[in-house]
Tab-separated table of N, CA, C and O in Angstrom:
chain	number	residue	atom	x	y	z
A	1	UNK	N	0.854	-1.155	-0.147
A	1	UNK	CA	-0.053	-0.207	0.366
A	1	UNK	C	1.240	1.555	-0.381
A	1	UNK	O	1.709	1.315	0.568
A	2	UNK	N	0.032	2.358	-0.828
A	2	UNK	CA	1.174	3.806	-0.707
A	2	UNK	C	0.902	4.340	0.499
A	2	UNK	O	-0.355	4.075	1.447
A	3	UNK	N	2.375	5.161	0.691
A	3	UNK	CA	2.212	5.770	2.311
A	3	UNK	C	0.882	6.807	2.403
A	3	UNK	O	0.652	7.056	3.028
A	4	UNK	N	0.972	7.559	0.944
A	4	UNK	CA	-0.083	8.513	0.877
A	4	UNK	C	-1.531	7.590	1.298
A	4	UNK	O	-2.216	8.779	1.746
A	5	UNK	N	-2.023	6.338	1.117
A	5	UNK	CA	-3.130	5.975	0.981
A	5	UNK	C	-3.337	5.657	2.682
A	5	UNK	O	-3.964	5.475	2.998
A	6	UNK	N	-2.017	5.321	3.454
A	6	UNK	CA	-1.897	5.226	4.373
A	6	UNK	C	-2.351	5.931	5.125
A	6	UNK	O	-3.200	5.766	6.122
A	7	UNK	N	-1.697	6.989	4.926
A	7	UNK	CA	-1.433	8.393	5.810
A	7	UNK	C	-3.312	8.959	5.475
A	7	UNK	O	-4.105	9.362	6.274
A	8	UNK	N	-4.075	8.693	4.170
A	8	UNK	CA	-5.427	9.501	3.969
A	8	UNK	C	-6.169	8.748	4.833
A	8	UNK	O	-7.328	8.433	5.714
A	9	UNK	N	-5.727	6.960	5.135
A	9	UNK	CA	-6.715	6.208	5.659
A	9	UNK	C	-6.708	6.454	7.440
A	9	UNK	O	-8.139	6.387	8.144
A	10	UNK	N	-5.286	6.729	7.633
A	10	UNK	CA	-5.431	6.941	9.076
A	10	UNK	C	-5.895	8.362	9.698
A	10	UNK	O	-6.971	8.632	10.928
A	11	UNK	N	-5.995	9.017	8.516
A	11	UNK	CA	-6.503	10.537	8.864
A	11	UNK	C	-8.525	10.233	8.716
A	11	UNK	O	-9.084	11.090	9.302
A	12	UNK	N	-8.490	9.284	8.167
A	12	UNK	CA	-10.049	9.162	7.857
A	12	UNK	C	-10.805	8.471	9.099
A	12	UNK	O	-11.613	8.992	9.829
A	13	UNK	N	-9.787	7.925	9.662
A	13	UNK	CA	-9.742	7.132	10.797
A	13	UNK	C	-9.913	8.466	12.396
A	13	UNK	O	-10.840	8.148	13.223
A	14	UNK	N	-9.016	8.682	11.574
A	14	UNK	CA	-8.437	9.540	12.604
A	14	UNK	C	-9.581	10.892	13.346
A	14	UNK	O	-9.788	11.306	14.107
A	15	UNK	N	-9.666	11.068	12.184
A	15	UNK	CA	-11.296	12.097	12.325
A	15	UNK	C	-12.526	11.556	12.473
A	15	UNK	O	-13.080	12.055	13.950
A	16	UNK	N	-12.753	10.078	12.876
A	16	UNK	CA	-14.222	9.860	13.315
A	16	UNK	C	-13.838	9.245	14.567
A	16	UNK	O	-14.474	9.180	16.163
A	17	UNK	N	-12.177	8.981	15.572
A	17	UNK	CA	-11.685	8.959	16.872
A	17	UNK	C	-11.769	10.358	16.775
A	17	UNK	O	-12.469	10.729	18.863
A	18	UNK	N	-11.362	10.881	17.041
A	18	UNK	CA	-11.976	12.330	17.205
A	18	UNK	C	-13.397	12.802	17.707
A	18	UNK	O	-13.481	13.401	18.578
A	19	UNK	N	-14.019	12.672	16.750
A	19	UNK	CA	-15.548	12.713	16.925
A	19	UNK	C	-16.101	12.086	18.005
A	19	UNK	O	-16.541	12.571	19.161
A	20	UNK	N	-15.357	11.046	18.216
A	20	UNK	CA	-15.792	10.025	19.332
A	20	UNK	C	-15.365	10.660	20.846
A	20	UNK	O	-16.109	11.204	21.728
A	21	UNK	N	-14.083	10.696	20.656
A	21	UNK	CA	-12.965	11.674	21.571
A	21	UNK	C	-14.027	13.042	22.063
A	21	UNK	O	-14.516	13.136	23.133
A	22	UNK	N	-14.192	13.947	21.048
A	22	UNK	CA	-15.074	15.184	21.096
A	22	UNK	C	-16.530	14.654	22.202
A	22	UNK	O	-16.899	15.624	22.971
A	23	UNK	N	-17.133	14.340	21.335
A	23	UNK	CA	-18.925	13.747	21.892
A	23	UNK	C	-18.670	13.238	23.353
A	23	UNK	O	-19.284	13.505	23.977
A	24	UNK	N	-17.577	12.520	23.544
A	24	UNK	CA	-17.740	11.714	24.586
A	24	UNK	C	-16.911	12.642	25.713
A	24	UNK	O	-17.519	13.054	27.053
A	25	UNK	N	-16.149	13.814	25.292
A	25	UNK	CA	-15.825	15.136	26.321
A	25	UNK	C	-16.765	15.840	26.597
A	25	UNK	O	-17.328	15.763	27.594
A	26	UNK	N	-17.600	16.227	25.380
A	26	UNK	CA	-18.437	17.168	25.636
A	26	UNK	C	-20.117	16.611	26.150
A	26	UNK	O	-20.290	17.212	27.709
A	27	UNK	N	-19.633	15.059	26.270
A	27	UNK	CA	-21.335	14.512	27.282
A	27	UNK	C	-20.610	14.652	28.787
A	27	UNK	O	-21.519	15.081	29.531
A	28	UNK	N	-19.233	14.246	28.505
A	28	UNK	CA	-19.023	14.278	30.363
A	28	UNK	C	-18.647	15.288	30.900
A	28	UNK	O	-19.317	15.455	32.129
A	29	UNK	N	-18.144	16.056	30.092
A	29	UNK	CA	-17.925	17.838	30.199
A	29	UNK	C	-18.903	18.433	30.669
A	29	UNK	O	-19.743	19.059	32.225
A	30	UNK	N	-19.876	18.767	29.681
A	30	UNK	CA	-21.188	19.386	29.799
A	30	UNK	C	-22.247	18.750	30.363
A	30	UNK	O	-22.721	19.265	30.613
A	31	UNK	N	-22.435	17.697	30.025
A	31	UNK	CA	-23.441	17.465	30.518
A	31	UNK	C	-23.934	16.317	31.845
A	31	UNK	O	-24.861	16.635	32.489
A	32	UNK	N	-22.565	15.576	31.854
A	32	UNK	CA	-22.558	14.771	33.294
A	32	UNK	C	-21.795	15.732	34.753
A	32	UNK	O	-21.595	15.368	35.210
A	33	UNK	N	-20.973	17.028	33.923
A	33	UNK	CA	-20.769	17.649	34.828
A	33	UNK	C	-19.106	16.892	35.474
A	33	UNK	O	-19.094	17.338	35.990
A	34	UNK	N	-18.984	16.079	34.689
A	34	UNK	CA	-17.571	15.377	35.157
A	34	UNK	C	-16.175	15.995	34.815
A	34	UNK	O	-16.314	16.757	33.761
A	35	UNK	N	-15.395	15.945	35.672
A	35	UNK	CA	-13.696	16.587	36.051
A	35	UNK	C	-12.994	16.470	33.996
A	35	UNK	O	-13.618	15.158	33.790
A	36	UNK	N	-13.038	17.392	33.615
A	36	UNK	CA	-11.798	17.296	32.327
A	36	UNK	C	-10.759	16.283	32.476
A	36	UNK	O	-10.553	15.769	31.235
A	37	UNK	N	-10.054	16.204	33.524
A	37	UNK	CA	-8.898	15.186	32.991
A	37	UNK	C	-9.971	13.579	33.263
A	37	UNK	O	-9.923	12.595	32.442
A	38	UNK	N	-10.590	13.269	34.059
A	38	UNK	CA	-11.414	12.195	33.922
A	38	UNK	C	-12.116	12.124	32.867
A	38	UNK	O	-12.295	10.682	31.665
A	39	UNK	N	-12.847	12.436	32.174
A	39	UNK	CA	-13.413	13.261	30.608
A	39	UNK	C	-12.461	12.450	29.795
A	39	UNK	O	-12.595	11.675	28.589
A	40	UNK	N	-11.253	13.199	29.958
A	40	UNK	CA	-10.314	12.587	28.810
A	40	UNK	C	-9.770	11.653	28.708
A	40	UNK	O	-10.067	10.509	27.581
A	41	UNK	N	-9.502	10.902	30.015
A	41	UNK	CA	-9.070	9.420	29.968
A	41	UNK	C	-9.874	8.196	29.364
A	41	UNK	O	-9.823	7.651	28.158
A	42	UNK	N	-11.494	8.415	29.648
A	42	UNK	CA	-12.694	7.888	29.310
A	42	UNK	C	-12.839	8.362	27.795
A	42	UNK	O	-13.189	6.747	27.099
A	43	UNK	N	-12.621	9.029	27.210
A	43	UNK	CA	-12.906	9.847	25.610
A	43	UNK	C	-12.166	8.743	24.844
A	43	UNK	O	-11.903	8.061	23.816
A	44	UNK	N	-10.281	8.669	25.179
A	44	UNK	CA	-9.494	7.932	25.279
A	44	UNK	C	-9.279	6.597	24.712
A	44	UNK	O	-8.752	5.960	23.678
A	45	UNK	N	-9.694	6.166	25.282
A	45	UNK	CA	-10.244	4.538	26.061
A	45	UNK	C	-11.330	3.995	25.372
A	45	UNK	O	-10.943	3.540	24.241
A	46	UNK	N	-11.886	4.786	25.058
A	46	UNK	CA	-12.989	4.934	23.889
A	46	UNK	C	-12.488	4.336	22.313
A	46	UNK	O	-13.168	4.184	21.842
A	47	UNK	N	-12.104	5.994	21.993
A	47	UNK	CA	-11.651	5.976	20.909
A	47	UNK	C	-10.765	4.887	20.692
A	47	UNK	O	-10.525	4.171	19.582
A	48	UNK	N	-10.094	4.292	21.217
A	48	UNK	CA	-8.969	3.203	21.119
A	48	UNK	C	-9.298	1.852	20.757
A	48	UNK	O	-8.750	1.364	19.715
A	49	UNK	N	-10.098	1.756	21.392
A	49	UNK	CA	-10.920	0.556	21.168
A	49	UNK	C	-11.543	0.341	19.533
A	49	UNK	O	-11.241	-0.604	18.791
A	50	UNK	N	-11.941	1.422	18.999
A	50	UNK	CA	-12.599	1.827	17.619
A	50	UNK	C	-11.279	1.590	17.131
A	50	UNK	O	-11.334	0.771	15.629
A	51	UNK	N	-10.444	2.443	17.511
A	51	UNK	CA	-8.673	2.824	16.215
A	51	UNK	C	-7.928	1.584	16.309
A	51	UNK	O	-8.062	0.997	15.349
A	52	UNK	N	-8.538	0.324	17.071
A	52	UNK	CA	-7.271	-0.729	16.849
A	52	UNK	C	-8.031	-1.430	15.818
A	52	UNK	O	-7.264	-2.231	14.596
A	53	UNK	N	-9.010	-1.582	15.460
A	53	UNK	CA	-9.317	-2.639	14.478
A	53	UNK	C	-9.317	-1.826	13.451
A	53	UNK	O	-8.834	-2.937	12.179
A	54	UNK	N	-9.555	-0.830	13.001
A	54	UNK	CA	-9.331	-0.245	12.139
A	54	UNK	C	-8.046	-0.073	11.899
A	54	UNK	O	-7.690	-0.070	10.594
A	55	UNK	N	-6.866	0.057	12.562
A	55	UNK	CA	-5.703	0.094	11.843
A	55	UNK	C	-5.140	-1.199	11.722
A	55	UNK	O	-4.673	-1.190	10.739
A	56	UNK	N	-5.631	-1.881	12.263
A	56	UNK	CA	-5.042	-3.735	12.247
A	56	UNK	C	-5.621	-4.236	10.749
A	56	UNK	O	-4.804	-4.806	9.816
A	57	UNK	N	-6.473	-3.866	10.447
A	57	UNK	CA	-7.479	-4.581	9.080
A	57	UNK	C	-7.312	-3.596	8.142
A	57	UNK	O	-7.702	-3.822	7.273
A	58	UNK	N	-7.616	-2.213	8.081
A	58	UNK	CA	-7.598	-1.377	7.324
A	58	UNK	C	-6.247	-0.166	6.643
A	58	UNK	O	-5.799	-0.046	5.843
A	59	UNK	N	-5.807	-0.059	7.554
A	59	UNK	CA	-4.790	1.339	7.833
A	59	UNK	C	-3.595	0.340	7.640
A	59	UNK	O	-2.414	0.793	7.077
A	60	UNK	N	-3.081	-0.784	8.382
A	60	UNK	CA	-2.176	-1.298	8.435
A	60	UNK	C	-1.994	-2.530	8.272
A	60	UNK	O	-1.452	-3.558	9.563
A	61	UNK	N	-2.494	-3.495	8.003
A	61	UNK	CA	-3.210	-4.288	6.805
A	61	UNK	C	-1.753	-5.144	6.783
A	61	UNK	O	-1.002	-4.481	5.835
A	62	UNK	N	-1.222	-6.094	6.871
A	62	UNK	CA	-0.378	-6.941	6.620
A	62	UNK	C	-0.522	-8.471	6.163
A	62	UNK	O	-1.459	-8.902	6.160
A	63	UNK	N	0.455	-8.993	5.147
A	63	UNK	CA	0.019	-9.782	4.220
A	63	UNK	C	0.438	-11.181	5.090
A	63	UNK	O	-0.297	-12.426	4.934
A	64	UNK	N	1.323	-10.844	5.743
A	64	UNK	CA	2.001	-12.224	6.801
A	64	UNK	C	0.895	-12.325	7.722
A	64	UNK	O	0.516	-11.592	8.159
A	65	UNK	N	0.803	-13.528	8.441
A	65	UNK	CA	0.246	-13.607	9.404
A	65	UNK	C	0.916	-13.300	10.516
A	65	UNK	O	1.764	-13.426	11.083
A	66	UNK	N	0.120	-12.307	11.139
A	66	UNK	CA	0.652	-11.820	12.535
A	66	UNK	C	-0.578	-12.113	13.891
A	66	UNK	O	-1.303	-12.811	14.094
A	67	UNK	N	0.650	-12.048	14.915
A	67	UNK	CA	-0.246	-12.507	16.253
A	67	UNK	C	-1.150	-11.032	16.828
A	67	UNK	O	-0.260	-10.103	17.224
A	68	UNK	N	-1.887	-11.428	16.654
A	68	UNK	CA	-2.703	-10.363	17.133
A	68	UNK	C	-2.831	-9.908	18.526
A	68	UNK	O	-2.825	-8.662	18.978
A	69	UNK	N	-2.283	-11.044	19.618
A	69	UNK	CA	-1.846	-10.368	21.150
A	69	UNK	C	-0.622	-9.495	20.844
A	69	UNK	O	-1.050	-8.216	22.022
A	70	UNK	N	0.049	-9.791	20.444
A	70	UNK	CA	1.692	-8.957	20.371
A	70	UNK	C	0.984	-7.195	20.172
A	70	UNK	O	1.580	-6.837	20.334
A	71	UNK	N	0.451	-7.727	19.081
A	71	UNK	CA	-0.250	-6.379	18.404
A	71	UNK	C	-0.939	-5.377	19.544
A	71	UNK	O	-1.050	-4.334	19.572
A	72	UNK	N	-1.928	-6.145	19.999
A	72	UNK	CA	-2.367	-5.172	21.075
A	72	UNK	C	-1.624	-4.826	22.558
A	72	UNK	O	-1.889	-3.814	22.648
A	73	UNK	N	-0.836	-5.551	22.523
A	73	UNK	CA	0.309	-4.982	23.301
A	73	UNK	C	0.679	-4.012	22.845
A	73	UNK	O	0.982	-2.918	23.589
A	74	UNK	N	1.630	-4.178	22.021
A	74	UNK	CA	2.116	-2.743	21.035
A	74	UNK	C	1.518	-2.173	21.085
A	74	UNK	O	1.929	-0.674	20.694
A	75	UNK	N	-0.023	-1.815	20.544
A	75	UNK	CA	-0.845	-1.172	20.104
A	75	UNK	C	-1.103	-0.462	21.257
A	75	UNK	O	-1.152	1.263	21.388
A	76	UNK	N	-1.044	-0.772	22.951
A	76	UNK	CA	-1.244	0.205	23.806
A	76	UNK	C	-0.251	0.397	24.440
A	76	UNK	O	-0.435	1.638	25.291
A	77	UNK	N	1.039	0.006	23.984
A	77	UNK	CA	2.234	0.828	24.520
A	77	UNK	C	2.604	2.245	23.400
A	77	UNK	O	2.456	3.235	24.226
A	78	UNK	N	1.537	1.769	22.205
A	78	UNK	CA	1.816	3.644	21.265
A	78	UNK	C	0.847	4.111	21.613
A	78	UNK	O	1.010	5.147	22.260
A	79	UNK	N	-0.772	3.735	21.954
A	79	UNK	CA	-1.897	4.244	22.772
A	79	UNK	C	-0.796	5.482	24.168
A	79	UNK	O	-0.990	6.367	24.455
A	80	UNK	N	-0.494	4.467	24.882
A	80	UNK	CA	0.090	5.019	26.228
A	80	UNK	C	1.203	6.499	25.756
A	80	UNK	O	1.041	7.625	26.361
A	81	UNK	N	2.000	5.708	25.073
A	81	UNK	CA	3.034	7.380	24.636
A	81	UNK	C	2.597	8.187	24.161
A	81	UNK	O	2.895	9.314	24.624
A	82	UNK	N	1.257	7.910	23.452
A	82	UNK	CA	0.733	8.863	22.277
A	82	UNK	C	-0.227	9.850	23.395
A	82	UNK	O	-0.203	11.146	23.751
A	83	UNK	N	-1.218	8.918	24.392
A	83	UNK	CA	-1.827	9.299	25.349
A	83	UNK	C	-0.879	11.090	26.647
A	83	UNK	O	-1.285	11.474	26.911
A	84	UNK	N	0.441	9.870	26.379
A	84	UNK	CA	0.777	10.821	27.714
A	84	UNK	C	1.202	12.155	27.172
A	84	UNK	O	1.765	13.196	27.710
A	85	UNK	N	1.772	11.789	26.068
A	85	UNK	CA	2.498	13.103	25.195
A	85	UNK	C	0.998	14.151	24.793
A	85	UNK	O	1.123	15.543	25.622
A	86	UNK	N	-0.266	14.142	24.896
A	86	UNK	CA	-0.876	14.416	24.592
A	86	UNK	C	-1.784	15.018	25.882
A	86	UNK	O	-2.390	16.373	25.996
A	87	UNK	N	-1.685	14.614	26.987
A	87	UNK	CA	-2.088	14.497	28.761
A	87	UNK	C	-1.710	15.778	29.219
A	87	UNK	O	-1.574	16.867	29.590
A	88	UNK	N	-0.067	15.200	28.715
A	88	UNK	CA	0.838	16.466	29.325
A	88	UNK	C	1.013	17.853	28.621
A	88	UNK	O	1.066	18.694	29.279
A	89	UNK	N	0.715	17.803	27.417
A	89	UNK	CA	0.312	18.837	26.722
A	89	UNK	C	-1.120	19.588	26.743
A	89	UNK	O	-1.437	20.468	27.492
A	90	UNK	N	-2.654	18.955	27.286
A	90	UNK	CA	-3.200	19.212	27.679
A	90	UNK	C	-3.468	19.924	29.248
A	90	UNK	O	-3.536	21.037	29.587
A	91	UNK	N	-2.733	19.229	30.138
A	91	UNK	CA	-2.265	19.676	31.287
A	91	UNK	C	-1.667	21.384	31.178
A	91	UNK	O	-1.943	21.998	32.558
A	92	UNK	N	-0.549	20.840	30.759
A	92	UNK	CA	0.457	22.205	30.158
A	92	UNK	C	-0.385	23.714	29.888
A	92	UNK	O	-0.434	24.760	30.238
A	93	UNK	N	-1.535	23.232	28.777
A	93	UNK	CA	-2.211	24.276	27.956
A	93	UNK	C	-3.006	25.086	29.312
A	93	UNK	O	-3.312	25.767	29.438
A	94	UNK	N	-3.955	23.894	30.090
A	94	UNK	CA	-5.221	24.433	30.997
A	94	UNK	C	-4.217	24.772	32.414
A	94	UNK	O	-4.476	26.089	32.659
A	95	UNK	N	-3.668	24.279	32.880
A	95	UNK	CA	-2.828	24.215	34.260
A	95	UNK	C	-1.868	25.809	34.262
A	95	UNK	O	-1.474	26.094	34.722
A	96	UNK	N	-1.246	25.142	32.836
A	96	UNK	CA	-0.028	26.537	32.990
A	96	UNK	C	0.273	27.526	32.142
A	96	UNK	O	0.179	29.165	32.375
A	97	UNK	N	-0.902	27.644	31.418
A	97	UNK	CA	-1.346	28.983	30.483
A	97	UNK	C	-2.657	29.263	29.915
A	97	UNK	O	-3.164	30.459	29.201
A	98	UNK	N	-3.609	28.503	31.095
A	98	UNK	CA	-4.961	29.250	31.497
A	98	UNK	C	-5.840	29.388	30.094
A	98	UNK	O	-6.302	29.707	29.947
A	99	UNK	N	-5.219	27.876	29.244
A	99	UNK	CA	-5.871	27.968	27.676
A	99	UNK	C	-7.412	27.317	28.291
A	99	UNK	O	-7.616	26.558	29.723
A	100	UNK	N	-8.348	27.197	27.385
A	100	UNK	CA	-9.841	26.903	27.665
A	100	UNK	C	-9.519	25.566	27.736
A	100	UNK	O	-9.014	24.859	26.893
A	101	UNK	N	-10.192	24.838	28.426
A	101	UNK	CA	-10.255	23.836	28.882
A	101	UNK	C	-10.555	22.797	27.320
A	101	UNK	O	-10.011	21.199	26.612
A	102	UNK	N	-11.617	23.581	26.437
A	102	UNK	CA	-11.989	22.394	25.591
A	102	UNK	C	-11.337	22.843	23.880
A	102	UNK	O	-10.879	21.837	23.511
A	103	UNK	N	-10.933	23.942	23.687
A	103	UNK	CA	-9.728	24.144	22.778
A	103	UNK	C	-8.303	23.633	23.394
A	103	UNK	O	-8.001	22.981	22.535
A	104	UNK	N	-7.923	22.958	24.585
A	104	UNK	CA	-6.766	21.983	24.588
A	104	UNK	C	-6.733	20.897	24.203
A	104	UNK	O	-5.977	20.207	23.881
A	105	UNK	N	-8.647	20.450	24.621
A	105	UNK	CA	-8.906	19.056	24.114
A	105	UNK	C	-8.686	18.624	22.582
A	105	UNK	O	-8.349	18.036	22.134
A	106	UNK	N	-8.890	19.604	22.109
A	106	UNK	CA	-8.975	20.179	20.978
A	106	UNK	C	-7.256	19.949	20.522
A	106	UNK	O	-7.374	19.148	19.459
A	107	UNK	N	-6.719	20.794	20.618
A	107	UNK	CA	-5.116	20.479	20.281
A	107	UNK	C	-4.776	19.584	20.325
A	107	UNK	O	-3.690	19.235	20.219
A	108	UNK	N	-5.107	18.758	21.341
A	108	UNK	CA	-4.316	17.508	22.144
A	108	UNK	C	-4.325	16.631	21.159
A	108	UNK	O	-3.529	16.022	20.896
A	109	UNK	N	-5.334	16.428	20.369
A	109	UNK	CA	-5.540	16.098	19.439
A	109	UNK	C	-5.234	15.248	18.308
A	109	UNK	O	-4.490	14.420	17.974
A	110	UNK	N	-3.898	16.707	18.213
A	110	UNK	CA	-2.648	16.556	16.913
A	110	UNK	C	-1.840	15.819	16.988
A	110	UNK	O	-0.978	15.637	16.517
A	111	UNK	N	-1.440	16.626	18.690
A	111	UNK	CA	-0.141	16.164	19.456
A	111	UNK	C	-0.512	14.167	19.263
A	111	UNK	O	0.635	13.484	18.867
A	112	UNK	N	-1.491	13.735	19.864
A	112	UNK	CA	-1.798	12.760	19.982
A	112	UNK	C	-2.344	11.915	18.876
A	112	UNK	O	-0.988	10.441	18.252
A	113	UNK	N	-2.518	12.552	17.595
A	113	UNK	CA	-2.184	11.638	16.284
A	113	UNK	C	-1.258	11.530	15.786
A	113	UNK	O	-0.683	10.340	15.036
A	114	UNK	N	-0.262	12.715	16.244
A	114	UNK	CA	0.808	12.568	15.186
A	114	UNK	C	1.636	11.370	15.905
A	114	UNK	O	2.562	10.718	15.048
A	115	UNK	N	2.128	10.946	17.107
A	115	UNK	CA	2.626	10.320	17.959
A	115	UNK	C	2.011	9.174	17.789
A	115	UNK	O	2.734	8.085	17.453
A	116	UNK	N	0.129	8.518	18.024
A	116	UNK	CA	0.268	7.129	17.457
A	116	UNK	C	0.452	7.042	16.176
A	116	UNK	O	0.623	5.932	16.190
A	117	UNK	N	0.525	7.709	15.373
A	117	UNK	CA	0.982	7.334	13.762
A	117	UNK	C	1.842	6.997	13.949
A	117	UNK	O	2.383	5.650	13.071
A	118	UNK	N	2.712	7.961	14.259
A	118	UNK	CA	4.353	6.791	14.528
A	118	UNK	C	4.538	5.959	14.685
A	118	UNK	O	5.511	5.541	13.984
A	119	UNK	N	4.134	5.754	16.076
A	119	UNK	CA	4.564	4.296	17.122
A	119	UNK	C	3.737	2.971	16.148
A	119	UNK	O	4.190	1.839	16.107
A	120	UNK	N	2.644	3.652	15.517
A	120	UNK	CA	1.707	1.887	14.985
A	120	UNK	C	2.842	1.741	13.608
A	120	UNK	O	3.076	0.735	13.473
A	121	UNK	N	2.953	2.682	13.006
A	121	UNK	CA	3.409	2.360	11.529
A	121	UNK	C	5.312	1.968	11.840
A	121	UNK	O	5.366	0.943	11.140
A	122	UNK	N	5.449	2.441	12.583
A	122	UNK	CA	7.224	2.123	12.838
A	122	UNK	C	7.449	0.758	13.926
A	122	UNK	O	8.104	0.230	13.885
A	123	UNK	N	6.286	0.258	14.560
A	123	UNK	CA	6.550	-0.801	15.979
A	123	UNK	C	4.765	-1.835	15.923
A	123	UNK	O	5.633	-2.901	15.526
A	124	UNK	N	4.283	-1.213	16.146
A	124	UNK	CA	3.336	-2.239	16.223
A	124	UNK	C	2.715	-2.838	15.115
A	124	UNK	O	2.756	-4.186	14.663
A	125	UNK	N	2.692	-2.084	14.032
A	125	UNK	CA	1.709	-3.115	12.618
A	125	UNK	C	3.130	-2.884	11.425
A	125	UNK	O	3.054	-2.806	10.438
A	126	UNK	N	4.719	-2.964	11.866
A	126	UNK	CA	5.227	-2.749	11.007
A	126	UNK	C	5.669	-4.508	10.082
A	126	UNK	O	5.350	-5.216	10.422
């Protein structure tokens, strides 16, 4: 598969993941009055469940037989690294720079997406 196709597919699924994340955060923060940090954690876990299936079978499909449990482990590590990067970014914006919580959540999606793509492309589904 051409890398440009892979990036386009990642962008499509990333957009769906961003919608899942944003809607979950909005419902939890606005509708249920839950803290922005707990809302963030919950939203990313939901989106990652969705993301793994699409990554495995559509974005990074492999011709060779792959060990799904190994991929789940590596995907979880990639998620952890990407999530930590965006969470530190989120905390820095909100607590350090007094940025609006919703804007910080949105900007964090880009930090997360970049780290997530690189980790899954180079490690999880290589």
